[in-house]
Short mmCIF file of C-alpha atoms and ligand atoms in Angstrom, two decimals:
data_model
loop_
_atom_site.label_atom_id
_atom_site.label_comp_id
_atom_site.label_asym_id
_atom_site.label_seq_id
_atom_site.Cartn_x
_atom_site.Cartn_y
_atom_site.Cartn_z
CA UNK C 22 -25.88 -1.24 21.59
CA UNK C 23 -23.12 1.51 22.77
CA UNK C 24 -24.54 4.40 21.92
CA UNK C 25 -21.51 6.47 22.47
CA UNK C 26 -19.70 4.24 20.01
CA UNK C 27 -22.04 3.43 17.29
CA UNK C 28 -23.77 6.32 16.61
CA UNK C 29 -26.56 7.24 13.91
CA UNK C 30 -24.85 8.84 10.72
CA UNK C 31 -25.20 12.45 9.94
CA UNK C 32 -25.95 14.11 6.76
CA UNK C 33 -22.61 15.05 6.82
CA UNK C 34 -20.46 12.07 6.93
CA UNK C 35 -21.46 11.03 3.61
CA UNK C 36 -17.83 10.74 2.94
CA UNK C 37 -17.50 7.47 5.00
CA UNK C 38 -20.69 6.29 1.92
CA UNK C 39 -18.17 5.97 -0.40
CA UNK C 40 -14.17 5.30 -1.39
CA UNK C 41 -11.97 5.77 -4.15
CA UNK C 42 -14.49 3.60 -6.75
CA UNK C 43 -16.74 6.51 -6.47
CA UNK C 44 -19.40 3.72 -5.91
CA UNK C 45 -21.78 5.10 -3.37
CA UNK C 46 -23.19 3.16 -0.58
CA UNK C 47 -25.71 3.65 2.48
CA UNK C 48 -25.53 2.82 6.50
CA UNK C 49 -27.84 3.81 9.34
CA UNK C 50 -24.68 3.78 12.17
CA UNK C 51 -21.33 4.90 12.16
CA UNK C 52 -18.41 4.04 14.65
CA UNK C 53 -14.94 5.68 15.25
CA UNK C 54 -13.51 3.23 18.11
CA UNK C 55 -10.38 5.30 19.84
CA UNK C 56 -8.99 1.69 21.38
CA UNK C 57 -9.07 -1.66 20.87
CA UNK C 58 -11.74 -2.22 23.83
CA UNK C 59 -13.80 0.02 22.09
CA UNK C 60 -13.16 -2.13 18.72
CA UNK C 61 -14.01 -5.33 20.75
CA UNK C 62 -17.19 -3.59 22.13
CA UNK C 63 -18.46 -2.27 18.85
CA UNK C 64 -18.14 -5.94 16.88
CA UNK C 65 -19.61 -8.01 19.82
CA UNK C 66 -22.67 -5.12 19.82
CA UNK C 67 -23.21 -5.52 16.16
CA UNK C 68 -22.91 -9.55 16.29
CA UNK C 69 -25.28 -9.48 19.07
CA UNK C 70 -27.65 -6.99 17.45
CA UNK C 71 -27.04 -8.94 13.54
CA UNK C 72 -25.95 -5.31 12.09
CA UNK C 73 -23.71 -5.74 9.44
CA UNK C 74 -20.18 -3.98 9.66
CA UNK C 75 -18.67 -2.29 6.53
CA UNK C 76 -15.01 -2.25 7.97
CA UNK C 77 -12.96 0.88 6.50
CA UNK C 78 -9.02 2.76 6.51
CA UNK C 79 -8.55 5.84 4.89
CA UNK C 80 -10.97 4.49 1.88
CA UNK C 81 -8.11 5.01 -0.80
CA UNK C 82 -9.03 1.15 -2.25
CA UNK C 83 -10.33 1.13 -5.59
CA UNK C 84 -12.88 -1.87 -5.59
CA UNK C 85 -15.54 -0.39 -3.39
CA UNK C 86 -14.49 -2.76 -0.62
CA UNK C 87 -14.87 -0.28 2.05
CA UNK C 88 -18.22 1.15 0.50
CA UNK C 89 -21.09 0.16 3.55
CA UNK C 90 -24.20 -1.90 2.15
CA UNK C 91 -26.14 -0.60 4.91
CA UNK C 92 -25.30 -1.23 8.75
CA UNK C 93 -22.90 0.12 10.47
CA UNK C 94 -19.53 1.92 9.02
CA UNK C 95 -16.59 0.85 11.17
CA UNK C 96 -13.91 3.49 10.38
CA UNK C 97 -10.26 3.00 11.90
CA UNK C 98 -9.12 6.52 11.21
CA UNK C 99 -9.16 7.17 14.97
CA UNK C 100 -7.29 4.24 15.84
CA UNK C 101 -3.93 5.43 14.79
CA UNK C 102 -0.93 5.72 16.96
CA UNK C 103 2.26 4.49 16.74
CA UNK C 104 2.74 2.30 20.17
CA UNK C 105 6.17 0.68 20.29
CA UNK C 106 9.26 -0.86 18.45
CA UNK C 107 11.51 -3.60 18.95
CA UNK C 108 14.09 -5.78 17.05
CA UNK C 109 13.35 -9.25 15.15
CA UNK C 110 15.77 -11.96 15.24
CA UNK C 111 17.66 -10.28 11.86
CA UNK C 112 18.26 -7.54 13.60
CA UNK C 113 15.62 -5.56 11.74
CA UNK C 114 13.61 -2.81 13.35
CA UNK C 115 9.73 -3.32 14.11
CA UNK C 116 7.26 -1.19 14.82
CA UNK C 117 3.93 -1.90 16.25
CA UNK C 118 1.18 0.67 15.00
CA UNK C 119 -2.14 0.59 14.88
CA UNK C 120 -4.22 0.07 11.95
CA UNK C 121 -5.69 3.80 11.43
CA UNK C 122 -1.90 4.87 10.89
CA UNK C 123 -1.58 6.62 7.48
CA UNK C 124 1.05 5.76 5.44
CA UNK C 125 2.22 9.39 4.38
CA UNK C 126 2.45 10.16 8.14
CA UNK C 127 4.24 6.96 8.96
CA UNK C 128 6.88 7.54 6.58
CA UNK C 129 7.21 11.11 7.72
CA UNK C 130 7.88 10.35 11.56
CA UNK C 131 10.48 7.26 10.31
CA UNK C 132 12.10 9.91 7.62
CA UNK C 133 12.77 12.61 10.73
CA UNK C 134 13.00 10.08 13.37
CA UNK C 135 10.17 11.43 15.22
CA UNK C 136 7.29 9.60 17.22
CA UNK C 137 5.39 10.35 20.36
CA UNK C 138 7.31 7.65 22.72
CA UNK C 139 5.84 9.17 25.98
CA UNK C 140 3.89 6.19 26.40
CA UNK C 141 5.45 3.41 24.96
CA UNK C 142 7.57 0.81 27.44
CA UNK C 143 10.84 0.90 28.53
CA UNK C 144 12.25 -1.44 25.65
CA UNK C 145 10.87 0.33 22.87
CA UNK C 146 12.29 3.47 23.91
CA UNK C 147 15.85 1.79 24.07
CA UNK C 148 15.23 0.30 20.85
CA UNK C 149 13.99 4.03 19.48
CA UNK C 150 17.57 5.26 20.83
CA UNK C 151 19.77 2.75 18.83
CA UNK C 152 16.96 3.97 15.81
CA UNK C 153 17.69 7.45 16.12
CA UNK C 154 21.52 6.85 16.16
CA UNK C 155 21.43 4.21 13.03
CA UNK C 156 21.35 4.47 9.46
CA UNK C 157 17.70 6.05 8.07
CA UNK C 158 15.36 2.86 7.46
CA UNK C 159 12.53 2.64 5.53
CA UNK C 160 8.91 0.84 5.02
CA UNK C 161 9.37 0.01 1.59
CA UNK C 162 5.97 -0.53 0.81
CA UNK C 163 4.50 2.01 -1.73
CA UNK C 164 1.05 1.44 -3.20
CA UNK C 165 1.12 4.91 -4.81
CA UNK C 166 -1.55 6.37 -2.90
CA UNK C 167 0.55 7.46 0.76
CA UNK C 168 -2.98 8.27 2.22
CA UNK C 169 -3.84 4.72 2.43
CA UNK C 170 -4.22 3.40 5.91
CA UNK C 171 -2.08 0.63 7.67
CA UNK C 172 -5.01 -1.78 8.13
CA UNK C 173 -5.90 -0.79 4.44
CA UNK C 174 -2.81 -2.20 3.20
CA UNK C 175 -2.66 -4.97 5.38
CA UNK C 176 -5.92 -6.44 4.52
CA UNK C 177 -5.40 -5.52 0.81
CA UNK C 178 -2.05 -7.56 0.38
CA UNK C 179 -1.05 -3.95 -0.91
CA UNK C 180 1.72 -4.02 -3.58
CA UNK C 181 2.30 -0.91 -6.21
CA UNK C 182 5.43 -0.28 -8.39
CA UNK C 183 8.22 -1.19 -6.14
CA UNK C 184 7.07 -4.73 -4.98
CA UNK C 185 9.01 -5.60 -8.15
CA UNK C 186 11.79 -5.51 -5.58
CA UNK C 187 10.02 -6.14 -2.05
CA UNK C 188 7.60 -7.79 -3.37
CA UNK C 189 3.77 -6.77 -1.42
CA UNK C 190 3.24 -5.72 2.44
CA UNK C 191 2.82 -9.19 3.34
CA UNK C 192 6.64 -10.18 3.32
CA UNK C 193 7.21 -7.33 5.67
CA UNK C 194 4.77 -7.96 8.74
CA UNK C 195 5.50 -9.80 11.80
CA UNK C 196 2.50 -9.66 13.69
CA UNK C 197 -1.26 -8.76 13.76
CA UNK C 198 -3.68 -8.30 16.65
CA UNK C 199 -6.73 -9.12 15.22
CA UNK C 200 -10.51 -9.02 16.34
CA UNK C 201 -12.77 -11.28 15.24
CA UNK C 202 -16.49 -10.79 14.50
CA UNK C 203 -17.58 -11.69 18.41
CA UNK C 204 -15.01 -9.44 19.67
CA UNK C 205 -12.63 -12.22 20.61
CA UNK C 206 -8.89 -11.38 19.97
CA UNK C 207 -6.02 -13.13 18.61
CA UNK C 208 -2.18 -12.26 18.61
CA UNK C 209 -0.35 -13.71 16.03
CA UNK C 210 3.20 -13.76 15.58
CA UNK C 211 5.32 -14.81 12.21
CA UNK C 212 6.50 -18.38 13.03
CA UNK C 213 4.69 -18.92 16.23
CA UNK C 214 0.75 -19.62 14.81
CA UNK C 215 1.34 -22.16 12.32
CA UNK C 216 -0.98 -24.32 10.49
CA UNK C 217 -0.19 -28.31 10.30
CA UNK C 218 -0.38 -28.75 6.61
CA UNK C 219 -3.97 -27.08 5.48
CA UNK C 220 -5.28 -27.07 9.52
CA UNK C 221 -4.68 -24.09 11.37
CA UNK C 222 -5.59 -24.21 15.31
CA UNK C 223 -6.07 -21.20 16.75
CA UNK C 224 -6.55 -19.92 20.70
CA UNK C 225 -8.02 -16.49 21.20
CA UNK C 226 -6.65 -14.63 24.02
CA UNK C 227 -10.08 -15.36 25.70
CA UNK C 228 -9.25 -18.72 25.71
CA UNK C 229 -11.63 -19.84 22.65
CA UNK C 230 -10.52 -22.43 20.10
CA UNK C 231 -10.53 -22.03 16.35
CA UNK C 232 -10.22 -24.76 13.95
CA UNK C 233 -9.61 -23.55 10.71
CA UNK C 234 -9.71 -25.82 7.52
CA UNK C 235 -7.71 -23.73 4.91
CA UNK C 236 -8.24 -23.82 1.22
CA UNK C 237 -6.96 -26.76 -0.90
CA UNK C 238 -5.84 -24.98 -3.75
CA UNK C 239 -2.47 -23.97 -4.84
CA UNK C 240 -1.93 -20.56 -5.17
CA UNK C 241 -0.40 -19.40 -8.55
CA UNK C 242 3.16 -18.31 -8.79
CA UNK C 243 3.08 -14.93 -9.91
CA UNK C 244 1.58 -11.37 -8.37
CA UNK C 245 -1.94 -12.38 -6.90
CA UNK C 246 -4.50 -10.79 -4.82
CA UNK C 247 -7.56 -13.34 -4.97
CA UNK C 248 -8.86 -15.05 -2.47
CA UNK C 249 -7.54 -16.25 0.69
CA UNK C 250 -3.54 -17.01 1.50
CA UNK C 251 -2.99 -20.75 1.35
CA UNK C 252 -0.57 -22.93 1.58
CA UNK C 253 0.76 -26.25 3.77
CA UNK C 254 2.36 -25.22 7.47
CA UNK C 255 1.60 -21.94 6.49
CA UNK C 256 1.70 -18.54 9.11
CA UNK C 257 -1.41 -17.97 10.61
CA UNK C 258 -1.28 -14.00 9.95
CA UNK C 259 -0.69 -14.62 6.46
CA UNK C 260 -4.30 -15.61 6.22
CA UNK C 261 -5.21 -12.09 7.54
CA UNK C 262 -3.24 -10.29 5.08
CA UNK C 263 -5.05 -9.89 2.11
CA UNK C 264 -8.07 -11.27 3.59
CA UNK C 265 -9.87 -7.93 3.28
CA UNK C 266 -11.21 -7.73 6.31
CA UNK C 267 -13.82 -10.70 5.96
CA UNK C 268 -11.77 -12.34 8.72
CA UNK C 269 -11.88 -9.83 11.27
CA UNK C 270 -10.68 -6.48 12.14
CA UNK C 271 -7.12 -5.53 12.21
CA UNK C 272 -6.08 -3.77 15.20
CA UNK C 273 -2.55 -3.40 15.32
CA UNK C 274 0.67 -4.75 12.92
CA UNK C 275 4.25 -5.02 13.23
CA UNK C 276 5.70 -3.84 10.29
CA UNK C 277 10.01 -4.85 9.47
CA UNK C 278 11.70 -1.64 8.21
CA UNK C 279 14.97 -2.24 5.93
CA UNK C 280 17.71 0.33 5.87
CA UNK C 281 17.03 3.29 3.20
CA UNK C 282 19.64 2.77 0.48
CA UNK C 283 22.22 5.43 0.01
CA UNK C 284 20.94 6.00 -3.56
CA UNK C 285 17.60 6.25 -5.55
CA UNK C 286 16.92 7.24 -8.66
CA UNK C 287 13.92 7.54 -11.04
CA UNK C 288 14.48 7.18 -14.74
CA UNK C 289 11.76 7.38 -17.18
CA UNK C 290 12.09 6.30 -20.38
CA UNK C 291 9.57 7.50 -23.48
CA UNK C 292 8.81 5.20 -26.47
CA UNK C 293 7.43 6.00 -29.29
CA UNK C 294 5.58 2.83 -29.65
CA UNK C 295 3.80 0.67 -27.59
CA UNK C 296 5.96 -2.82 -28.59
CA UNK C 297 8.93 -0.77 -27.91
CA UNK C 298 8.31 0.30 -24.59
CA UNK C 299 7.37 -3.91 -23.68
CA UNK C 300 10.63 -5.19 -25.71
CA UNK C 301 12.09 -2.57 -23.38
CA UNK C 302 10.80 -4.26 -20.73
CA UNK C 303 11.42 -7.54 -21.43
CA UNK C 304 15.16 -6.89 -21.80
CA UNK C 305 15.64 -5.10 -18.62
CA UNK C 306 14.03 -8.09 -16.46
CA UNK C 307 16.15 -10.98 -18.53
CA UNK C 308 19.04 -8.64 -17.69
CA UNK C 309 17.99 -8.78 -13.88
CA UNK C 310 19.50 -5.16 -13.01
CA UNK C 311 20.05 -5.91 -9.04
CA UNK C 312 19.32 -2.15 -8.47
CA UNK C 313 15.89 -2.31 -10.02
CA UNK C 314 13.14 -1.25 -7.48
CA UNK C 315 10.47 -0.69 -9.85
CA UNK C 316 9.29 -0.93 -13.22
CA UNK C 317 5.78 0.77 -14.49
CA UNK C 318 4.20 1.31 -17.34
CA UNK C 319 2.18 4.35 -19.11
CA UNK C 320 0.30 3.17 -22.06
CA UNK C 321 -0.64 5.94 -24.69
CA UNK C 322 -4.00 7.06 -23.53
CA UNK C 323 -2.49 7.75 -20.14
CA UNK C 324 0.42 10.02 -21.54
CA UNK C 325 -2.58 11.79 -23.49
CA UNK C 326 -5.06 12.16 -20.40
CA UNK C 327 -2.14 13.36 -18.50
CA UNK C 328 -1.24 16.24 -21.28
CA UNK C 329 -4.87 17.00 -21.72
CA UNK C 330 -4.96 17.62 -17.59
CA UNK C 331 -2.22 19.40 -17.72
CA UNK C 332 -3.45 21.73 -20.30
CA UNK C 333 -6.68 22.37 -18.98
CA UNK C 334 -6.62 21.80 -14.72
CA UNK C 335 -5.07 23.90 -12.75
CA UNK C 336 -4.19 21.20 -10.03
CA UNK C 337 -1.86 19.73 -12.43
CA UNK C 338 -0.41 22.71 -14.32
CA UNK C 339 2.90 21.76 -12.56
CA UNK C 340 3.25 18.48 -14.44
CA UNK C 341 6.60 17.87 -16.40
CA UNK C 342 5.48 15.81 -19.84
CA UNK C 343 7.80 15.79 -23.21
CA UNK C 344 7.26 18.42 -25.32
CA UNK C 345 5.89 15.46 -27.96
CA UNK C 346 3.70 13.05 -27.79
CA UNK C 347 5.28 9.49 -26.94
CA UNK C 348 3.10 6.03 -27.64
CA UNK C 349 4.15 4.95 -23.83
CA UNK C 350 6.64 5.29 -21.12
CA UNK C 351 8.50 2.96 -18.63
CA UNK C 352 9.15 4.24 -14.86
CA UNK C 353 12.29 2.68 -13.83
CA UNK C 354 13.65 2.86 -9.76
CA UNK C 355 16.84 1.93 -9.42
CA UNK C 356 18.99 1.83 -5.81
CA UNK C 357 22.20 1.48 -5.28
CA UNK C 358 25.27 2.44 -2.51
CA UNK C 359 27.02 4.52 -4.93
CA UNK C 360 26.41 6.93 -7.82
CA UNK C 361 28.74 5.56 -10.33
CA UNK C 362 27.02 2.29 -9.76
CA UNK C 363 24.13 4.09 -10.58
CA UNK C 364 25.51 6.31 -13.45
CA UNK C 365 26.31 2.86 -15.00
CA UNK C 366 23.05 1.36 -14.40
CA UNK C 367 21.61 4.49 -15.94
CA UNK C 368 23.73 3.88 -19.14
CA UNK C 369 22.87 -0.07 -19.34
CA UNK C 370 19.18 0.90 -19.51
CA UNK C 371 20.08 3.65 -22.10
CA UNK C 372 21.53 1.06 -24.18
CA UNK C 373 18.29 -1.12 -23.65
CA UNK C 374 16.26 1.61 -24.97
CA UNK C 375 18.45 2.01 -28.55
CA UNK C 376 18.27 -1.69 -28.41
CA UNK C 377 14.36 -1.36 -28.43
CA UNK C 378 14.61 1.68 -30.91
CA UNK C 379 14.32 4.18 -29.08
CA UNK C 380 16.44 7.14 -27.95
CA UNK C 381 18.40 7.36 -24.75
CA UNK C 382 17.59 11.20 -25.00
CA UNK C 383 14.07 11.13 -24.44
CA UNK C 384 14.84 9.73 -20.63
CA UNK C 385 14.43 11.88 -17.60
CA UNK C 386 16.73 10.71 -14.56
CA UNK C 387 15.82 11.89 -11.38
CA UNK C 388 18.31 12.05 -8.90
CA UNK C 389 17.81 14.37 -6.30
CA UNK C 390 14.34 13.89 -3.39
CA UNK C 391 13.12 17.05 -5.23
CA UNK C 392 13.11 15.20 -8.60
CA UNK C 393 11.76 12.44 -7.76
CA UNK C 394 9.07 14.20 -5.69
CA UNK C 395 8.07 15.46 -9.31
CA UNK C 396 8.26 12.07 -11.07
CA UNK C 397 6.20 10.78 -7.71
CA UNK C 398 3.80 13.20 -9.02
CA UNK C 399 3.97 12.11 -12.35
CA UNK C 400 3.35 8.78 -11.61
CA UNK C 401 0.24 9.88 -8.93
CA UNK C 402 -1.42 12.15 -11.79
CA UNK C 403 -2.28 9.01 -13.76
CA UNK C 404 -4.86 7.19 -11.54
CA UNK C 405 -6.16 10.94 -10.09
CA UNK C 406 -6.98 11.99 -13.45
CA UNK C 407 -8.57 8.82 -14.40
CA UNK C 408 -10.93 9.51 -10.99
CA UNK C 409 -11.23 13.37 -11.68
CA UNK C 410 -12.50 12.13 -15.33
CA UNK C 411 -15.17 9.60 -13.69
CA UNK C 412 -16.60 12.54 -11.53
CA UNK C 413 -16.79 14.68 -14.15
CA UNK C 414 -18.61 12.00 -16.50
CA UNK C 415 -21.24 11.24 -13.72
CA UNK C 416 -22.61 14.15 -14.01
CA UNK C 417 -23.97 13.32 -17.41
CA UNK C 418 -24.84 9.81 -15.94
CA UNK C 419 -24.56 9.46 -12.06
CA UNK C 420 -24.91 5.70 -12.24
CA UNK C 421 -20.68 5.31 -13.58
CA UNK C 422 -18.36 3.97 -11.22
CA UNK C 423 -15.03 2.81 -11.84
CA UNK C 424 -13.70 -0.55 -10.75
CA UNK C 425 -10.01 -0.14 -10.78
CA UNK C 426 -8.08 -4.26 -10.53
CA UNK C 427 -4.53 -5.31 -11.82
CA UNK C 428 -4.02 -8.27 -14.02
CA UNK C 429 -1.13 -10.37 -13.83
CA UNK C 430 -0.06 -12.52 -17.22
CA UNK C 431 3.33 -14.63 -17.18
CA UNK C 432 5.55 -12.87 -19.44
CA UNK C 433 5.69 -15.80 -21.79
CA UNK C 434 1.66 -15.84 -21.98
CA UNK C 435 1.80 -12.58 -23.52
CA UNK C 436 0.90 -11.90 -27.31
C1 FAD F 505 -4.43 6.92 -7.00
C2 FAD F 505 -4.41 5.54 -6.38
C3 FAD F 505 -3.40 4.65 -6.71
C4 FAD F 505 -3.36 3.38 -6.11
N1 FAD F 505 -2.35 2.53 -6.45
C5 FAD F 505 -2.27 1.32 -5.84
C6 FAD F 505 -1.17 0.43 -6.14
O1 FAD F 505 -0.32 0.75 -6.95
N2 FAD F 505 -1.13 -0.76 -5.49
C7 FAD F 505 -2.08 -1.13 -4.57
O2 FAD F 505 -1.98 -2.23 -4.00
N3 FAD F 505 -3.13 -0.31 -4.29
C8 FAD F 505 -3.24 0.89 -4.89
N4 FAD F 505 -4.29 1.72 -4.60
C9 FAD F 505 -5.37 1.22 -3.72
C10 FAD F 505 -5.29 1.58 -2.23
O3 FAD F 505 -4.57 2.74 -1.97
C11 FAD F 505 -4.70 0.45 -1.43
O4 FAD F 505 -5.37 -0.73 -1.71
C12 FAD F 505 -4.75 0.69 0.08
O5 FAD F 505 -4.03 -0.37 0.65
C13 FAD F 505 -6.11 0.73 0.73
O6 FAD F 505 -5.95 1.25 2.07
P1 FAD F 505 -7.12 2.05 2.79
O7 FAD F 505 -6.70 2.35 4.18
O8 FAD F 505 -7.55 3.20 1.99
O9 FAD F 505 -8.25 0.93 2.82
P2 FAD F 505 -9.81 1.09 2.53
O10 FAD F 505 -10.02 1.53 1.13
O11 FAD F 505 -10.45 1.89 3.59
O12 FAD F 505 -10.26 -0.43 2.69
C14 FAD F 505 -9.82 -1.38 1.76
C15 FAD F 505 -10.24 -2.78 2.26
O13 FAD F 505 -9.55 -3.10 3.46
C16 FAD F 505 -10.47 -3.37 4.52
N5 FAD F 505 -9.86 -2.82 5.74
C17 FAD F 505 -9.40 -1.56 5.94
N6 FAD F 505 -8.83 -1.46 7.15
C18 FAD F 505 -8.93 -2.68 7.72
C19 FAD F 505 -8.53 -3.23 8.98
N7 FAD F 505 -7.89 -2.49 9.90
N8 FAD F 505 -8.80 -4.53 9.23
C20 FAD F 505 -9.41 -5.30 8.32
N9 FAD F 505 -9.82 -4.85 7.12
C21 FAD F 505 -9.58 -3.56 6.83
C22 FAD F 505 -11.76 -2.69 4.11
O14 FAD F 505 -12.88 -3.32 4.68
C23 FAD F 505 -11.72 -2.90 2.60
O15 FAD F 505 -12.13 -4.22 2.32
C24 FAD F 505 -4.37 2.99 -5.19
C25 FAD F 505 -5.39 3.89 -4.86
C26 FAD F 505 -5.42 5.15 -5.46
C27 FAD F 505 -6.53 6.08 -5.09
#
């Protein structure tokens, strides 16, 4: 075994025992590889040794897939710069970063136009000129928590509230290097590794062959996250994505940016009833608002965990909540070029709210970064308190853990 790589853990990295499931976990080893040699060296160690290897980002998931079961902890946070960009064939910008890249960060150094290019090739610093000159662009992205990893996201299928729009991560990566469990690596490219109807033939960059029987099932057609990608001719690195890391290691993804529209604005609209708040709903998607980036949902006892935090936690005295209690809310995004287009969308969903019986008065509209910044914080609050309130109950019984999932129902399946 490397032991400058894989190294015993310490009392104090119990952090790396546990993720945002509070579910804690034990390893003997832990591993911070700085390159992807030293993420080849570390897996073919392990395989050769039989140590299992708990793979984990910035451990932001919330179903305790990153929490180790023993062996060795495999954390990526080390394996994080930002090593090139190019163009794909629409003319959108790419950029190649490595999995331990934190989202938060990432969107920082795309917002200012800022990344360390001293080593990247000749090409990707000409592309990185036209970049600098162009309109702002944006990884659109957004599974609420900005902490999360890259490689996180990538083997989570991430979505959050505006994949109503861009749908999940998956539609917006190119490429993945990937290492596989023996250390081998593979390159794959969107439209260049592509299965022939459910058989997917794969050649490592070591020259090994892969034959790779997909899954025969057909994969339902709304938002999903389980089990394996599938589907006839499919890309191979849509079989990575989502594959949470049982597959192999992500190393390093090209992610497509899209231009940053000239316009976004939050609006959230309070109910004072549950039904209301999903007729609401119902009419704003049969309307099909083209601005509409995002659409989520507060239910009651998240409006009332989020007053009782505010009330009594210092962390979230700066909160903005009604001054009454509501029975739900809606988060709407909307983008557009223009801000009449906007002022009228803003008005169409005012009129959806009478329609639903509720008043376009108890709306806020956020127009400005700063506002939305609040909203952002709004929207964060929910799923913090709801972790903040697990900690606190563990201490009465340490055994709790919280196993956080989305469900997805068909509109017309619902009651
Ligand atoms: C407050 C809050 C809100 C959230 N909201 C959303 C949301 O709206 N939508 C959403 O989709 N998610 C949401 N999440 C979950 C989480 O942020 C995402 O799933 C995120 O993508 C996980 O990234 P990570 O880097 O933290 O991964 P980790 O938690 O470290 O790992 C998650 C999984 O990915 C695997 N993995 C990590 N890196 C790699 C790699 N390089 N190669 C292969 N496998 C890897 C791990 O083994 C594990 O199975 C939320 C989390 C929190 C705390």
């Amino acid at each position: 075994m490397p032991q400058d790589l894989i190294r015993p853990m310490t009392s104090d990295q119990a952090d790396y025992l546990r993720d945002e499931s509070r579910l804690i976990g034990q390893a003997e080893w832990i591993a911070f590889p700085e390159t992807e040699q030293q993420l080849r060296e570390i897996l073919a160690s392990c395989r050769r040794s039989g140590r299992p290897v708990t793979i984990q980002g910035a451990r932001t998931g919330i179903a305790a897939a990153a929490v180790p079961a023993g062996g060795v902890v495999l954390s990526l946070t080390r394996l994080n710069r930002v090593r090139g960009m190019k163009q794909n064939a629409d003319g959108r910008y790419v950029l190649c970063a490595e999995s331990g890249v934190i989202l938060s960060r990432l969107r920082k150094q795309i917002e200012d136009r800022h990344f360390a290019v001293s080593d990247w090739d000749e090409p990707s610093r000409q592309i990185f000129e036209q970049f600098r000159r162009d309109r702002t662009q944006i990884f659109t992205p957004d599974p609420t928590e900005a902490t999360a990893s890259l490689g996180g996201m990538v083997a989570c299928n991430a979505s959050g509230a505006r994949s109503y729009r861009y749908g999940p991560v998956r539609r917006h990566i190119q490429g993945l290097r990937v290492i596989l469990a023996d250390g081998q690596t593979l390159d794959l490219q969107r439209g260049r590794e592509k299965a022939a109807g459910r058989t997917l033939n794969l050649t490592t960059e070591q020259g090994g062959q892969l034959r790779i029987d997909l899954p025969t099932y057909a994969l339902p057609q709304v938002k999903s996250a389980a089990g394996y990608y599938a589907a006839d001719d499919m890309d191979a690195v849509d079989l990575f994505i989502g594959s949470d890391g049982t597959l192999g290691v992500v190393s390093q993804i090209e992610l497509v940016l899209q231009p940053l529209p000239d316009q976004i604005w939050g609006v959230t609209c309070f109910f004072g009833e549950e039904e209301q708040a999903w007729q609401f709903t119902e009419q704003v998607r049969a309307a099909g608002e083209t601005g509409l980036l995002a659409l989520e949902y507060f239910d009651r006892q998240a409006l009332a965990l989020l007053a009782r935090y505010k009330a009594g936690h210092p962390a979230f005295a700066r909160l903005e909540l009604p001054q009454r209690p509501f029975g739900a809310a809606i988060y709407c995004e909307l983008q557009g070029e223009r801000e009449d287009q906007l002022l009228e969308a803003v008005a169409r969903l005012g009129r959806q709210m009478e329609h639903a019986g509720a008043s376009p008065e108890d709306s806020w509209v956020a127009r400005t970064a700063f506002d939305r910044d609040q909203l952002l914080f709004f929207r964060h609050a929910a799923p913090e308190c709801v972790n903040l309130e697990i900690d606190r109950n563990r201490q009465r019984e340490p055994s709790l853990t919280k196993l956080g999932t989305d469900m997805s129902v068909p509109n017309d399946k619902l009651p």
